Amino acid sequence: MTDTTTALPDGQALAALIAGKLCHDFISPAGAISSGLDLLKDPSAQDMRDDAMGLIEASAKKMVALVSFARVAFGAATSAERFSGSELGELVAGLTEGGRATLDWKAEDASYSKAQSRALVNLAYLAMAALPSGGTAVVSTRREGGDLIIEGQAEGNRARLKAEAVSGLAGQPLSEGLPGQWIQPYWLWLTAHDAGGSLDVQAEEGRVILTARMPN
């Protein structure tokens, strides 16, 4: 019998893992919107109307940012075949706004294919996620030997990668830990390799560097 805890997921399992992650991400702002609406309808809580409206507005903004990011990071996105660097930067900034880490977006404002765009936004998000206690993630792109090089340098006092992320970024199955912490790093690895590219990871004290090479 196959040991499912150490096997890489097939297409159906991969879809289930991604769907699970998206549901986990969406439930917080969706629940907050619902709570805000309940307050608005509660006759005894009319003194909290402004607070409720603020909660609804902030949560709706977060939900839109999550959906907009997910369409490019995990899906086929829109009917657009290519995306500009500025568009992709706005997606990542909208999703990571308000966190402890600072995003320094230095990607060329060029035209990127769907696969390149998917790799770029996922790599940028993971570089930001490597800074749980704050710091700066510098995301840049350059052309080299006909390929697109995407680099994310995360620097901060506690810059680190969780064990699940390390496994995923290496294209390895999840042996222990949380699937939700593994799936996006693995998805980045899969995106790079399915396109004929590669992914390199360097982690040292206070610094994490993610580098993806994507063919044009």
mmCIF file of C-alpha atoms in Angstrom, residues 68-186:
data_model
loop_
_atom_site.group_PDB
_atom_site.id
_atom_site.type_symbol
_atom_site.label_atom_id
_atom_site.label_comp_id
_atom_site.label_asym_id
_atom_site.label_seq_id
_atom_site.Cartn_x
_atom_site.Cartn_y
_atom_site.Cartn_z
ATOM 1 C CA SER A 68 -7.217 38.836 -7.257
ATOM 2 C CA PHE A 69 -3.942 37.270 -6.123
ATOM 3 C CA ALA A 70 -5.279 33.698 -6.250
ATOM 4 C CA ARG A 71 -6.513 34.090 -9.832
ATOM 5 C CA VAL A 72 -2.932 34.608 -10.975
ATOM 6 C CA ALA A 73 -1.058 32.568 -8.351
ATOM 7 C CA PHE A 74 -3.152 29.386 -8.554
ATOM 8 C CA GLY A 75 -5.406 29.603 -11.562
ATOM 9 C CA ALA A 76 -5.469 30.360 -15.228
ATOM 10 C CA ALA A 77 -6.221 33.955 -14.230
ATOM 11 C CA THR A 78 -8.201 36.017 -16.681
ATOM 12 C CA SER A 79 -8.339 35.788 -20.443
ATOM 13 C CA ALA A 80 -5.171 37.887 -20.522
ATOM 14 C CA GLU A 81 -2.161 35.954 -21.787
ATOM 15 C CA ARG A 82 0.437 38.274 -20.279
ATOM 16 C CA PHE A 83 0.732 40.630 -17.305
ATOM 17 C CA SER A 84 2.834 43.702 -16.642
ATOM 18 C CA GLY A 85 5.273 43.969 -13.769
ATOM 19 C CA SER A 86 3.291 46.812 -12.229
ATOM 20 C CA GLU A 87 0.073 44.756 -12.277
ATOM 21 C CA LEU A 88 1.771 41.867 -10.513
ATOM 22 C CA GLY A 89 3.389 44.169 -7.979
ATOM 23 C CA GLU A 90 -0.008 45.585 -7.069
ATOM 24 C CA LEU A 91 -1.382 42.080 -6.524
ATOM 25 C CA VAL A 92 1.390 41.160 -4.093
ATOM 26 C CA ALA A 93 1.296 44.524 -2.326
ATOM 27 C CA GLY A 94 -2.475 44.312 -1.888
ATOM 28 C CA LEU A 95 -2.190 40.894 -0.290
ATOM 29 C CA THR A 96 0.721 41.675 2.046
ATOM 30 C CA GLU A 97 -0.311 45.205 3.029
ATOM 31 C CA GLY A 98 -0.493 45.725 6.780
ATOM 32 C CA GLY A 99 1.973 42.952 7.635
ATOM 33 C CA ARG A 100 5.222 43.317 9.536
ATOM 34 C CA ALA A 101 7.438 42.884 6.484
ATOM 35 C CA THR A 102 8.083 45.536 3.842
ATOM 36 C CA LEU A 103 7.915 44.734 0.130
ATOM 37 C CA ASP A 104 10.523 46.379 -2.105
ATOM 38 C CA TRP A 105 9.224 45.652 -5.611
ATOM 39 C CA LYS A 106 12.013 45.958 -8.167
ATOM 40 C CA ALA A 107 10.673 43.662 -10.861
ATOM 41 C CA GLU A 108 10.999 45.062 -14.349
ATOM 42 C CA ASP A 109 7.783 46.600 -15.626
ATOM 43 C CA ALA A 110 7.949 44.250 -18.573
ATOM 44 C CA SER A 111 5.479 41.759 -20.008
ATOM 45 C CA TYR A 112 5.346 38.348 -18.325
ATOM 46 C CA SER A 113 3.704 35.135 -19.510
ATOM 47 C CA LYS A 114 1.136 33.349 -17.348
ATOM 48 C CA ALA A 115 3.712 30.844 -16.082
ATOM 49 C CA GLN A 116 6.235 33.592 -15.345
ATOM 50 C CA SER A 117 3.555 35.671 -13.621
ATOM 51 C CA ARG A 118 2.485 32.710 -11.496
ATOM 52 C CA ALA A 119 6.081 32.079 -10.446
ATOM 53 C CA LEU A 120 6.726 35.763 -9.738
ATOM 54 C CA VAL A 121 3.749 36.398 -7.458
ATOM 55 C CA ASN A 122 4.139 33.121 -5.564
ATOM 56 C CA LEU A 123 7.866 33.680 -5.048
ATOM 57 C CA ALA A 124 7.252 37.240 -3.871
ATOM 58 C CA TYR A 125 4.575 36.098 -1.417
ATOM 59 C CA LEU A 126 6.820 33.380 0.006
ATOM 60 C CA ALA A 127 9.697 35.837 0.384
ATOM 61 C CA MET A 128 7.393 38.046 2.457
ATOM 62 C CA ALA A 129 6.181 35.030 4.437
ATOM 63 C CA ALA A 130 9.804 34.269 5.385
ATOM 64 C CA LEU A 131 9.774 37.434 7.538
ATOM 65 C CA PRO A 132 7.328 36.684 10.375
ATOM 66 C CA SER A 133 8.961 39.247 12.668
ATOM 67 C CA GLY A 134 9.497 41.933 10.043
ATOM 68 C CA GLY A 135 12.193 42.911 7.616
ATOM 69 C CA THR A 136 12.393 43.694 3.923
ATOM 70 C CA ALA A 137 11.755 41.450 0.943
ATOM 71 C CA VAL A 138 13.367 42.707 -2.253
ATOM 72 C CA VAL A 139 11.788 41.162 -5.348
ATOM 73 C CA SER A 140 13.556 41.684 -8.653
ATOM 74 C CA THR A 141 13.727 40.263 -12.165
ATOM 75 C CA ARG A 142 16.387 40.261 -14.859
ATOM 76 C CA ARG A 143 17.026 38.614 -18.210
ATOM 77 C CA GLU A 144 19.942 36.219 -18.419
ATOM 78 C CA GLY A 145 20.878 33.937 -21.298
ATOM 79 C CA GLY A 146 17.409 34.174 -22.769
ATOM 80 C CA ASP A 147 15.762 33.231 -19.466
ATOM 81 C CA LEU A 148 13.887 35.271 -16.906
ATOM 82 C CA ILE A 149 15.502 35.259 -13.453
ATOM 83 C CA ILE A 150 13.141 36.000 -10.577
ATOM 84 C CA GLU A 151 14.752 36.658 -7.218
ATOM 85 C CA GLY A 152 13.330 37.324 -3.787
ATOM 86 C CA GLN A 153 15.728 38.324 -1.000
ATOM 87 C CA ALA A 154 14.158 38.351 2.452
ATOM 88 C CA GLU A 155 16.251 39.944 5.194
ATOM 89 C CA GLY A 156 15.200 40.328 8.802
ATOM 90 C CA ASN A 157 16.163 39.361 12.337
ATOM 91 C CA ARG A 158 14.182 36.119 12.190
ATOM 92 C CA ALA A 159 14.069 35.429 8.466
ATOM 93 C CA ARG A 160 13.396 31.735 8.061
ATOM 94 C CA LEU A 161 11.621 29.009 6.160
ATOM 95 C CA LYS A 162 9.419 26.483 7.903
ATOM 96 C CA ALA A 163 10.305 22.816 7.447
ATOM 97 C CA GLU A 164 7.185 22.298 5.326
ATOM 98 C CA ALA A 165 8.217 25.164 3.018
ATOM 99 C CA VAL A 166 11.731 23.768 2.642
ATOM 100 C CA SER A 167 10.300 20.424 1.509
ATOM 101 C CA GLY A 168 7.873 22.044 -0.897
ATOM 102 C CA LEU A 169 10.456 24.335 -2.455
ATOM 103 C CA ALA A 170 12.649 21.287 -3.102
ATOM 104 C CA GLY A 171 9.807 19.443 -4.817
ATOM 105 C CA GLN A 172 9.711 16.901 -2.000
ATOM 106 C CA PRO A 173 6.570 15.361 -0.469
ATOM 107 C CA LEU A 174 5.273 16.498 2.890
ATOM 108 C CA SER A 175 6.521 14.039 5.514
ATOM 109 C CA GLU A 176 5.261 15.923 8.561
ATOM 110 C CA GLY A 177 3.767 19.289 9.436
ATOM 111 C CA LEU A 178 0.865 21.227 7.950
ATOM 112 C CA PRO A 179 -0.204 20.717 4.314
ATOM 113 C CA GLY A 180 -1.301 24.368 4.170
ATOM 114 C CA GLN A 181 2.279 25.482 4.845
ATOM 115 C CA TRP A 182 3.642 23.084 2.198
ATOM 116 C CA ILE A 183 1.325 23.469 -0.772
ATOM 117 C CA GLN A 184 2.242 26.981 -1.950
ATOM 118 C CA PRO A 185 6.022 26.350 -1.856
ATOM 119 C CA TYR A 186 5.462 23.073 -3.730
#
